Coordinates of N, CA, C and O in Angstrom, one line a residue:
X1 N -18.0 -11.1 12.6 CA -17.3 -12.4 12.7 C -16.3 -12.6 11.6 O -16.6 -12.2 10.4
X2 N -14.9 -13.1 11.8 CA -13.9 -12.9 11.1 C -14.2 -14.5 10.5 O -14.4 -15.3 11.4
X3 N -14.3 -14.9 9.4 CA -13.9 -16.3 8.7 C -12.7 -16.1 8.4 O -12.2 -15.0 8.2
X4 N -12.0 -17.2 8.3 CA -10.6 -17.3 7.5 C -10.9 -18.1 6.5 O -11.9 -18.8 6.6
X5 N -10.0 -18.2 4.9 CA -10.2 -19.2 3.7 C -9.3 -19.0 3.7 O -8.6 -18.1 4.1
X6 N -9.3 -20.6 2.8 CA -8.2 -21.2 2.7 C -8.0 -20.2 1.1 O -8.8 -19.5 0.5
X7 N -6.9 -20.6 0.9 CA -6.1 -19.5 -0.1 C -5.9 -21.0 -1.4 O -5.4 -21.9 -0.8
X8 N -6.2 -21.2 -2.7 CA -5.6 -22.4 -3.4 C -4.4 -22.3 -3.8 O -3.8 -23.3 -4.1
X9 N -4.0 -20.8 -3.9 CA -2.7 -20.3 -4.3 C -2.4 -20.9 -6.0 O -1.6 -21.7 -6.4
X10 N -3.1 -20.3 -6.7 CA -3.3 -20.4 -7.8 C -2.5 -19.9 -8.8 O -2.5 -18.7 -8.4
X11 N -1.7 -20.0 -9.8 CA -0.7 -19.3 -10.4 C -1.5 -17.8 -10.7 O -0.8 -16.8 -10.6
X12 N -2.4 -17.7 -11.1 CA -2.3 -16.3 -11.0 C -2.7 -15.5 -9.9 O -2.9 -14.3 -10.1
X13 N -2.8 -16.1 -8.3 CA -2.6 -15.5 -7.2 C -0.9 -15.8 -7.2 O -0.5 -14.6 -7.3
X14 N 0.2 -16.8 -7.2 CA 1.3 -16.3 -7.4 C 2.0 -15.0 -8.1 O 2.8 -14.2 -7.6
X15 N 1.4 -15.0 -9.2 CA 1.5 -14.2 -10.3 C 1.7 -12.7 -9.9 O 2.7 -11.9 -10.0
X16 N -0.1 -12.4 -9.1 CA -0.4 -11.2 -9.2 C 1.1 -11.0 -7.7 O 2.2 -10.4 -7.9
X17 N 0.8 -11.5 -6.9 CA 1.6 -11.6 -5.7 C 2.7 -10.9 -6.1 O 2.9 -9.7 -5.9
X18 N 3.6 -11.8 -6.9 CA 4.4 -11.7 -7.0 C 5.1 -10.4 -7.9 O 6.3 -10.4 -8.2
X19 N 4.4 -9.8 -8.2 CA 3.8 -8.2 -9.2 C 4.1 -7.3 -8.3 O 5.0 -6.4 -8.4
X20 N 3.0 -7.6 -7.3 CA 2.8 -6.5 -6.5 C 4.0 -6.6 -5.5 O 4.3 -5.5 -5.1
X21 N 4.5 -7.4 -5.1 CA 6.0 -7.4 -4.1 C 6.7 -6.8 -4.7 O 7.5 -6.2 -4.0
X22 N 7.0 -6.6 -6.5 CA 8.2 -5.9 -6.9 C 8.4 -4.8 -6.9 O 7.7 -4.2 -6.1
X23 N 9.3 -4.3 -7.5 CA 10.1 -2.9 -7.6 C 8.8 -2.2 -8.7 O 8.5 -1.0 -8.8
X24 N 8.4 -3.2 -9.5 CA 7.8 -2.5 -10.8 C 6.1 -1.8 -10.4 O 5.2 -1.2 -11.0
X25 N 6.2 -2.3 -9.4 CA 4.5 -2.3 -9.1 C 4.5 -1.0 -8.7 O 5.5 -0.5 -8.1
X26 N 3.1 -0.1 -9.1 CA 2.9 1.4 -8.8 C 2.2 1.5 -7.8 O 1.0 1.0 -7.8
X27 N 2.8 2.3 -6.4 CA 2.4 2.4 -5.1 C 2.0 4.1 -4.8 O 3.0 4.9 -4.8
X28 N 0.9 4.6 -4.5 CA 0.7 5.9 -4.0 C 0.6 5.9 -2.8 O 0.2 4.9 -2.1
X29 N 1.0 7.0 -2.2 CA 0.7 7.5 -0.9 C -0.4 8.1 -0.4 O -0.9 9.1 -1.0
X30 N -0.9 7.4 1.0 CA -2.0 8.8 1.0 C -1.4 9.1 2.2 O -0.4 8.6 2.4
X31 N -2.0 10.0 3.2 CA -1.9 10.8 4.2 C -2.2 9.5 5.6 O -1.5 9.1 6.6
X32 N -3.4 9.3 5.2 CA -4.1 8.6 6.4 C -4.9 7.3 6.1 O -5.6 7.4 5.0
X33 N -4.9 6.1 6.8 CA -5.8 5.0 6.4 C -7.3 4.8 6.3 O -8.0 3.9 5.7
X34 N -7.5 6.0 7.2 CA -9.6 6.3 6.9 C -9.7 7.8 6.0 O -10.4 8.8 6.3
X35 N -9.0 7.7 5.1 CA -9.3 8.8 4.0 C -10.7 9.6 4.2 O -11.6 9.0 3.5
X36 N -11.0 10.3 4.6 CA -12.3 11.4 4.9 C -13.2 11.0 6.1 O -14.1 11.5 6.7
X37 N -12.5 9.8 6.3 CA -13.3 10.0 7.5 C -12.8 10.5 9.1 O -13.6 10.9 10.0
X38 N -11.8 10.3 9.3 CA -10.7 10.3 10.3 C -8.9 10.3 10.1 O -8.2 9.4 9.7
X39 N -8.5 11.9 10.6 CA -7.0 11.1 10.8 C -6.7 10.4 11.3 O -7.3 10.1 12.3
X40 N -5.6 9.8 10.9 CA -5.4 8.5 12.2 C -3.8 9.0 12.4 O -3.2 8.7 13.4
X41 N -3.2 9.8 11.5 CA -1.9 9.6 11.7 C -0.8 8.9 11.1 O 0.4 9.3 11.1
X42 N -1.5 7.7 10.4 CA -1.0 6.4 9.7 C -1.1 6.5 8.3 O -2.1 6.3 7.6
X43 N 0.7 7.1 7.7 CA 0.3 7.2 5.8 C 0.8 5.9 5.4 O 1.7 5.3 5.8
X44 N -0.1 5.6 4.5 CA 0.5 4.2 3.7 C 0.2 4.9 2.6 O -0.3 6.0 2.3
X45 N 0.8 3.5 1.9 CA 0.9 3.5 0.4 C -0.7 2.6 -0.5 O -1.4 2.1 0.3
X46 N -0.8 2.6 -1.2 CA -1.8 2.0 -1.5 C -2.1 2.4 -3.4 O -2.0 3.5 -3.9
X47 N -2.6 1.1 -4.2 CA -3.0 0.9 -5.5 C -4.1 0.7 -5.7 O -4.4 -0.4 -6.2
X48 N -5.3 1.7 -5.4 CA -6.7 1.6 -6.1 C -6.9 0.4 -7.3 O -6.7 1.0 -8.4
X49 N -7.2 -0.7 -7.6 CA -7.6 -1.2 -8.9 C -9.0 -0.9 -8.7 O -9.3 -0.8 -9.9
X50 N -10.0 -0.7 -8.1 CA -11.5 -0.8 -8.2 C -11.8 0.6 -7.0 O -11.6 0.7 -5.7
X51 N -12.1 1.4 -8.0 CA -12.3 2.7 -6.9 C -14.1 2.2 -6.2 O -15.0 1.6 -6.7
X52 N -13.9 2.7 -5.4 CA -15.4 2.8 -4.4 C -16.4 3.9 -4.9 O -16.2 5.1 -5.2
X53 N -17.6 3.1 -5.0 CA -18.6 3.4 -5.6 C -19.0 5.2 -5.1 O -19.3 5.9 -6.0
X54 N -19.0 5.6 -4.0 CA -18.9 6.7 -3.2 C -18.2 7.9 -3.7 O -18.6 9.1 -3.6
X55 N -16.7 7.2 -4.6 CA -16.0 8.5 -5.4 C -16.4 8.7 -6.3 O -15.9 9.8 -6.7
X56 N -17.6 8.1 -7.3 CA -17.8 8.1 -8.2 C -19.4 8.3 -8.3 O -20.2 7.9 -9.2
X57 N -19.8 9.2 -7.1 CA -21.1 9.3 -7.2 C -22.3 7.9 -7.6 O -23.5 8.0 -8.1
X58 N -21.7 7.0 -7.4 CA -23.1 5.8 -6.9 C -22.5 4.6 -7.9 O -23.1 3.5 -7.9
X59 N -21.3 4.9 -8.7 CA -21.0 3.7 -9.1 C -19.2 3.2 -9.3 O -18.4 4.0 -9.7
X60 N -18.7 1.8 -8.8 CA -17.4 1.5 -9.0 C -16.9 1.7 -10.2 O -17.7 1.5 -11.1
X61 N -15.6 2.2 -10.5 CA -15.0 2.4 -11.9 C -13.4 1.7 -11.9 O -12.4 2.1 -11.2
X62 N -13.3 1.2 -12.4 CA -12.1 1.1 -12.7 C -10.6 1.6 -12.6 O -10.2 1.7 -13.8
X63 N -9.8 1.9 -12.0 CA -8.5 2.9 -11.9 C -7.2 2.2 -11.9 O -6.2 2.7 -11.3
X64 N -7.1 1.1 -12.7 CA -5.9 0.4 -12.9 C -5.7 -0.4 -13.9 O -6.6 -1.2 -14.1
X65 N -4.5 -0.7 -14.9 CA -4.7 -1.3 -15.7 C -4.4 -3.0 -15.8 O -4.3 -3.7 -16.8
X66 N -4.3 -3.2 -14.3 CA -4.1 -4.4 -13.5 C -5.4 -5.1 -12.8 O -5.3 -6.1 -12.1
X67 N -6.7 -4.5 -13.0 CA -7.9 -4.6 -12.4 C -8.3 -6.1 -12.7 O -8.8 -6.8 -11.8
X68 N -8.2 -6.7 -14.0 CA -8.6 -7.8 -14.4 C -8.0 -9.0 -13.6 O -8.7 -9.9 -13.1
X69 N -6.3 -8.7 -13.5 CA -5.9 -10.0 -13.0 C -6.0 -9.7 -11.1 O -5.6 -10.7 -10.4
X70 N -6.4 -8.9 -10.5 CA -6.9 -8.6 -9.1 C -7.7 -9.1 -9.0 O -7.8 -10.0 -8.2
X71 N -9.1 -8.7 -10.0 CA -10.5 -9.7 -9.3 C -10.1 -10.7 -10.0 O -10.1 -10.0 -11.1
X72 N -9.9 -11.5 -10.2 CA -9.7 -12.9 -11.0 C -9.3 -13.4 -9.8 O -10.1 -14.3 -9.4
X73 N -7.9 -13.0 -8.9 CA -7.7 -14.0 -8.1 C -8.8 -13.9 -6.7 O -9.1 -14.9 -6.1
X74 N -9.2 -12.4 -6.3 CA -10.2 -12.5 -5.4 C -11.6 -13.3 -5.6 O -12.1 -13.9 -4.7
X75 N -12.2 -13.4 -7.1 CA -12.7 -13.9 -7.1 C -12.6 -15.7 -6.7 O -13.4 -16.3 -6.1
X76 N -11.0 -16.3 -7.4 CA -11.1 -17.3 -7.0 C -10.7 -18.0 -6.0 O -10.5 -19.3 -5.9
X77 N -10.4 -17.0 -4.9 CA -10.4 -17.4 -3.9 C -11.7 -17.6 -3.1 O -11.9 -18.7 -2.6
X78 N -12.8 -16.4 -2.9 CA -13.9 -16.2 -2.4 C -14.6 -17.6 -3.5 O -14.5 -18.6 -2.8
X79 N -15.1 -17.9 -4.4 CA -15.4 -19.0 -5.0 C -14.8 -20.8 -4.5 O -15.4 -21.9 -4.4
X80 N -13.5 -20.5 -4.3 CA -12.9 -21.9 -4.0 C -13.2 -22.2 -2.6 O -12.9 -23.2 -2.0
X81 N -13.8 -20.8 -1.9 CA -14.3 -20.8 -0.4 C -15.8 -21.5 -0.2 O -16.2 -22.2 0.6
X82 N -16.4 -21.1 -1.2 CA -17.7 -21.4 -1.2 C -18.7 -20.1 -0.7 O -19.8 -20.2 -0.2
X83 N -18.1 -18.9 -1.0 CA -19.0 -17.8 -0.3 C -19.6 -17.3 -1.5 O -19.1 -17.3 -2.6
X84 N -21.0 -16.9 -1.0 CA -21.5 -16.4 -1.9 C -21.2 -15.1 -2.6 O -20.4 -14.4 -2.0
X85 N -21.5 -14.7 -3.5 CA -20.6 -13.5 -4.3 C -21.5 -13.1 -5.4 O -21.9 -13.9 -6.2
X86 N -21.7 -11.7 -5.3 CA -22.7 -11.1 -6.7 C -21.6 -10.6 -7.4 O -21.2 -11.3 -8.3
X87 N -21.1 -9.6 -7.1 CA -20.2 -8.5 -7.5 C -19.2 -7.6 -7.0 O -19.6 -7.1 -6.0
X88 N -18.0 -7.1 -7.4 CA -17.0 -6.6 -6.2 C -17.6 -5.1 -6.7 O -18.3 -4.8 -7.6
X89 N -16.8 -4.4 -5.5 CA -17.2 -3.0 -5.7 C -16.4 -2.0 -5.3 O -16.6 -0.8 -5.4
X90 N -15.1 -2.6 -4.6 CA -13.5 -1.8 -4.5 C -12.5 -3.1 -4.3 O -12.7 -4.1 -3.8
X91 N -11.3 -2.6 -4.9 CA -10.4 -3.4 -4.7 C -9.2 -2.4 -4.8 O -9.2 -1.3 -5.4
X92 N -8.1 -3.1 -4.2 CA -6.9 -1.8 -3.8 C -5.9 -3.0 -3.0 O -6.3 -4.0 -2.4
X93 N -4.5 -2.6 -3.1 CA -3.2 -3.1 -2.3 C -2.9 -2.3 -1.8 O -2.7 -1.2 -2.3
X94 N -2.7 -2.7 -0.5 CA -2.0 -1.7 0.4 C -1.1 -1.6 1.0 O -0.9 -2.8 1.0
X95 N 0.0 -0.9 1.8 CA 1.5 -1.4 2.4 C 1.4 -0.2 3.5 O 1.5 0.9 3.2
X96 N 1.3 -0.7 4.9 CA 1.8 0.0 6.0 C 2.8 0.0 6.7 O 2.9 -0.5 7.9
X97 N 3.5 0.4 6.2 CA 5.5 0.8 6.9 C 5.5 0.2 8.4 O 4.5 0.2 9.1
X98 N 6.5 -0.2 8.8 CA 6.2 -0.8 10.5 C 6.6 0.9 11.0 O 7.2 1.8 10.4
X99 N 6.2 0.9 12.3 CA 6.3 2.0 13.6 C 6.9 1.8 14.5 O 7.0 0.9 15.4
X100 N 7.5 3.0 14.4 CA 8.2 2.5 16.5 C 7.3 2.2 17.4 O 7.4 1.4 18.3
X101 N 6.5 2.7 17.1 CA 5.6 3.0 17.8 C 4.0 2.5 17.3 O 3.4 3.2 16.6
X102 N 3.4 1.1 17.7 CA 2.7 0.9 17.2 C 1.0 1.7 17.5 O 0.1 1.7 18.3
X103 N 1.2 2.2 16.7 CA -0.8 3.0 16.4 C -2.0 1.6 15.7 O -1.8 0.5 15.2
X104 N -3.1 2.2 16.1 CA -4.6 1.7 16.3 C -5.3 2.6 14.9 O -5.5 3.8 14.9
X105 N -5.5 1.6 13.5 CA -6.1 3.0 12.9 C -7.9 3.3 13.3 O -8.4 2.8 14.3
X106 N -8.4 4.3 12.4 CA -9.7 4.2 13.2 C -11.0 3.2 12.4 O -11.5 3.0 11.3
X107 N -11.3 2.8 13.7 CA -12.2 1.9 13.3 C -13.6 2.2 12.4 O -14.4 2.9 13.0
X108 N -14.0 1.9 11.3 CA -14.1 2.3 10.3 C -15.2 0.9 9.5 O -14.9 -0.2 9.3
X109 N -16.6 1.5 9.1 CA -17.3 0.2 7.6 C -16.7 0.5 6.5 O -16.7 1.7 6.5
X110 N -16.3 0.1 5.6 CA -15.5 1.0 4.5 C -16.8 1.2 3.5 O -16.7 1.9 2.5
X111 N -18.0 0.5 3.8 CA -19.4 1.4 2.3 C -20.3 1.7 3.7 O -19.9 1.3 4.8
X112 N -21.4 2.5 3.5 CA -22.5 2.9 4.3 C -23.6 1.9 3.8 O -24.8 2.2 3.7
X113 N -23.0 0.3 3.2 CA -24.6 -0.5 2.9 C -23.8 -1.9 3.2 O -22.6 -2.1 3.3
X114 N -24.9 -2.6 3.2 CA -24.8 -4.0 3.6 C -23.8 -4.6 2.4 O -24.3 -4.7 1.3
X115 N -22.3 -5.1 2.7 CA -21.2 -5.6 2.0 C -20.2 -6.5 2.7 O -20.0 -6.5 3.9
X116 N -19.8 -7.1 1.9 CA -18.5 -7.9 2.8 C -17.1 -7.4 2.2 O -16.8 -6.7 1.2
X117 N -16.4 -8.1 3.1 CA -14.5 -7.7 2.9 C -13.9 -8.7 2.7 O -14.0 -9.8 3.3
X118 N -13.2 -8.4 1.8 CA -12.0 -9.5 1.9 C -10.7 -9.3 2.0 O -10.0 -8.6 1.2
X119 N -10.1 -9.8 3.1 CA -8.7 -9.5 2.8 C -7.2 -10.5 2.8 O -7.0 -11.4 3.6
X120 N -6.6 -10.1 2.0 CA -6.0 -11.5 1.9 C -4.0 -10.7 2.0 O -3.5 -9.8 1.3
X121 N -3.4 -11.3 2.9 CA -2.1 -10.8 3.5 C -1.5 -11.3 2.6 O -1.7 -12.5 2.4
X122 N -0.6 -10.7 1.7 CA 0.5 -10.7 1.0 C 2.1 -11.1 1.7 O 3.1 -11.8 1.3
X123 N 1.8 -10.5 2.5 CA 3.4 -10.4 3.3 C 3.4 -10.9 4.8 O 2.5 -10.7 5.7
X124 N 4.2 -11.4 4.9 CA 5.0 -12.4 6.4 C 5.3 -11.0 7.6 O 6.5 -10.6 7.8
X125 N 4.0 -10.3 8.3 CA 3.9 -8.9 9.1 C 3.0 -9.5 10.2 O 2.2 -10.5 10.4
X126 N 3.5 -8.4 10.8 CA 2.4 -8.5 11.9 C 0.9 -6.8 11.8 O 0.4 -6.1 10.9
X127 N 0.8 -6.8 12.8 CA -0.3 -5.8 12.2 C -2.2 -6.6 12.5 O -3.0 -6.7 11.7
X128 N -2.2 -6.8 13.6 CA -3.7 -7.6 14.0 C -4.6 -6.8 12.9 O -4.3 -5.7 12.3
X129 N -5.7 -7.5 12.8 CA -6.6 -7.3 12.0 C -8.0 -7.4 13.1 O -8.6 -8.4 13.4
X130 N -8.4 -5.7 13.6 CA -9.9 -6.2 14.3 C -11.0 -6.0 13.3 O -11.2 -5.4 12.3
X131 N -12.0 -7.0 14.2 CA -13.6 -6.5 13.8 C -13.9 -7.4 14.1 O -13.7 -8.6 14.1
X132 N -15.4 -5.9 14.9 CA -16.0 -5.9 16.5 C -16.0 -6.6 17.5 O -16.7 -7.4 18.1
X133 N -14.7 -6.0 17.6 CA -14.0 -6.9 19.0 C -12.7 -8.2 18.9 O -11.8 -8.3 19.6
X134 N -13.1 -9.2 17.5 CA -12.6 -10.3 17.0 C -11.1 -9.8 16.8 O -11.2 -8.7 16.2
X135 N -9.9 -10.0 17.0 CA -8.4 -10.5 16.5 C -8.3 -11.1 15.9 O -8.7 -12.3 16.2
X136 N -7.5 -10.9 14.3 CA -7.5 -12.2 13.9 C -5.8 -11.8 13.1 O -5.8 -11.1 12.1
X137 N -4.6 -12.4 13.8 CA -3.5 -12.2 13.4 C -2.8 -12.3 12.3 O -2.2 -13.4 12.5
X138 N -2.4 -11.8 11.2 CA -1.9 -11.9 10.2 C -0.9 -13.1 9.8 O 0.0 -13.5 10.4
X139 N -1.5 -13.6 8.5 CA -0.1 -15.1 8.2 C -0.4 -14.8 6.5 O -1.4 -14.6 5.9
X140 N 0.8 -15.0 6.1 CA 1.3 -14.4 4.7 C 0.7 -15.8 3.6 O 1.2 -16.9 3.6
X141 N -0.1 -15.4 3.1 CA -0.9 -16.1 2.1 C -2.2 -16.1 2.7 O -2.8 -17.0 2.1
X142 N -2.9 -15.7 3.8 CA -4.3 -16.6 4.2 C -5.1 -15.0 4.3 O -4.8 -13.8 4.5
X143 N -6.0 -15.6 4.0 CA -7.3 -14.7 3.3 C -8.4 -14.5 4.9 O -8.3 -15.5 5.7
X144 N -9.1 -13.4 5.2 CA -10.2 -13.2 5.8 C -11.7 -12.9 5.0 O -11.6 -12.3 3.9
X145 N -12.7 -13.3 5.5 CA -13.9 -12.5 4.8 C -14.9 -11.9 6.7 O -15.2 -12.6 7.7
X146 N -15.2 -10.9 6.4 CA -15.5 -10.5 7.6 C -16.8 -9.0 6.9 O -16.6 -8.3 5.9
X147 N -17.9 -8.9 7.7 CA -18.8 -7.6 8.0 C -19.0 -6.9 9.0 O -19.3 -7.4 10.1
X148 N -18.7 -5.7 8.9 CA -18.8 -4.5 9.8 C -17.6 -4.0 10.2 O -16.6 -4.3 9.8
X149 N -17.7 -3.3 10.9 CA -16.5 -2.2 11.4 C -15.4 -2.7 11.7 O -15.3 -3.8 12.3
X150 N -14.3 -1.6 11.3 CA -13.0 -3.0 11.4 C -12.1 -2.1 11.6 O -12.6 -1.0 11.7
X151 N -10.8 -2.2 11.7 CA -9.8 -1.8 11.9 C -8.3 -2.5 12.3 O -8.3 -3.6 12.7
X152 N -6.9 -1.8 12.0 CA -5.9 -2.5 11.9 C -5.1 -2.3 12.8 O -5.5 -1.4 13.5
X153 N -3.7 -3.0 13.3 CA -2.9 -2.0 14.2 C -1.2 -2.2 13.0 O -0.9 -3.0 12.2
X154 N -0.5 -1.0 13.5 CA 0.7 -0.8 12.2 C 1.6 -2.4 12.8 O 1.5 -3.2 13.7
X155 N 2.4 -2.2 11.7 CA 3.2 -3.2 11.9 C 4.4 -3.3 12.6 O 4.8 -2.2 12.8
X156 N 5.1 -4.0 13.1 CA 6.3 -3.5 14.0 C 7.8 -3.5 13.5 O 8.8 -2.9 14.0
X157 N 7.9 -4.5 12.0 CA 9.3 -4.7 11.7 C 9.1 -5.1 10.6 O 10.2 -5.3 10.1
X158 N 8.1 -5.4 9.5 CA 8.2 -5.5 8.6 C 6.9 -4.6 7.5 O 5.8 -4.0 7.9
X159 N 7.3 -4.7 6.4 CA 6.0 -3.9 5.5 C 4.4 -4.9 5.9 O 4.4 -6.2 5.9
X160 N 3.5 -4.3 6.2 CA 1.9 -4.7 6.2 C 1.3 -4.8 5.1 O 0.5 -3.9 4.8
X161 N 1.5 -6.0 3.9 CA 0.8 -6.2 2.2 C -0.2 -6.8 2.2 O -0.2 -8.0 2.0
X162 N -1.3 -6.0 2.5 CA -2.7 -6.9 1.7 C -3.7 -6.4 1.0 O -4.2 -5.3 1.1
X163 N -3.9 -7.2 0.1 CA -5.1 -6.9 -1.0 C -6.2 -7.2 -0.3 O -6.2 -8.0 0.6
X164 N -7.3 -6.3 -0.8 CA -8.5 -5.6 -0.2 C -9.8 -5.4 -1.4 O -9.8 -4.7 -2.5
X165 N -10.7 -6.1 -1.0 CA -11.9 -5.9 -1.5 C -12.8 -5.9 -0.7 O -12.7 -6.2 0.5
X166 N -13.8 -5.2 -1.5 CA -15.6 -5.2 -0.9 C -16.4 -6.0 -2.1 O -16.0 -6.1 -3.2
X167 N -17.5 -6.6 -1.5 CA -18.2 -7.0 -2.4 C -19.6 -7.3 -2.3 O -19.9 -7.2 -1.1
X168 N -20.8 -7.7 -3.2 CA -21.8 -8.0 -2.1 C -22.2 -9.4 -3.0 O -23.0 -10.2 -2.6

């Protein structure tokens, strides 16, 4: 089930936002959107701040020197929601190029244990957001929190920017 939250838009959710839209912000490429688990076809770009506990043999680490002001604003969004929240355990920005040709990435839990997602749209794109079964269409500042298998479709004319957490 997809929730939507409301976003407070907080100066340092402006802040970071506005970081990560620039020229200055550091963007990698990968190959594919389900990294080891499936090609899909679909390379984006993407900024690890909170690597997944999985690369690191059983614990999250750190991989950015921007990590602090990312969970700050996830946290205060998921907080100004009222969801409950122990601890995050990946966090990362991501940017999927639009396609001529719109592709389906593959449907995907991003941990093997009971966790939630967050994700929150940066950018004015299209690019549906499923899981299991649910659509829930992208609008530039508004946040999801959702569990279980999920998956995206590319975008058609503009860049796809959203920040991405897990947490439990």
């Amino acid at each position: 089930m997809i929730k939507k939250l409301d976003n407070p838009l907080t100066s340092d959710y402006i802040d970071l936002k506005n970081f990560i839209l620039s020229i200055d912000f550091p963007w990698f490429r990968l190959p594919n959107t389900t990294l080891n688990i499936r090609d899909d076809g679909i390379s984006f770009f993407t900024h690890t701040f909170l690597e997944r506990p999985e690369v690191n043999i059983g614990y999250s680490k750190s991989n950015s020197p921007y990590i602090d002001g990312c969970l700050e604003v996830l946290h205060q969004i998921i907080t100004s929601n009222g969801v409950e929240f122990n601890y995050f355990i990946r966090a990362s920005a991501n940017l999927v190029s639009p396609c001529p040709t719109v592709k389906k990435t593959v449907e995907h839990c991003d941990h093997q244990f009971p966790h939630k997602n967050i994700l929150i749209y940066l950018s004015e794109s299209d690019g549906d957001t499923i899981v299991d079964g649910e659509t829930f269409s992208p609008q530039e500042d508004c946040g999801i929190i959702f569990t279980g298998k999920h998956c995206h479709y590319t975008p058609t004319n503009k860049d796809r920017i959203v920040l991405v957490g897990t947490f439990i």
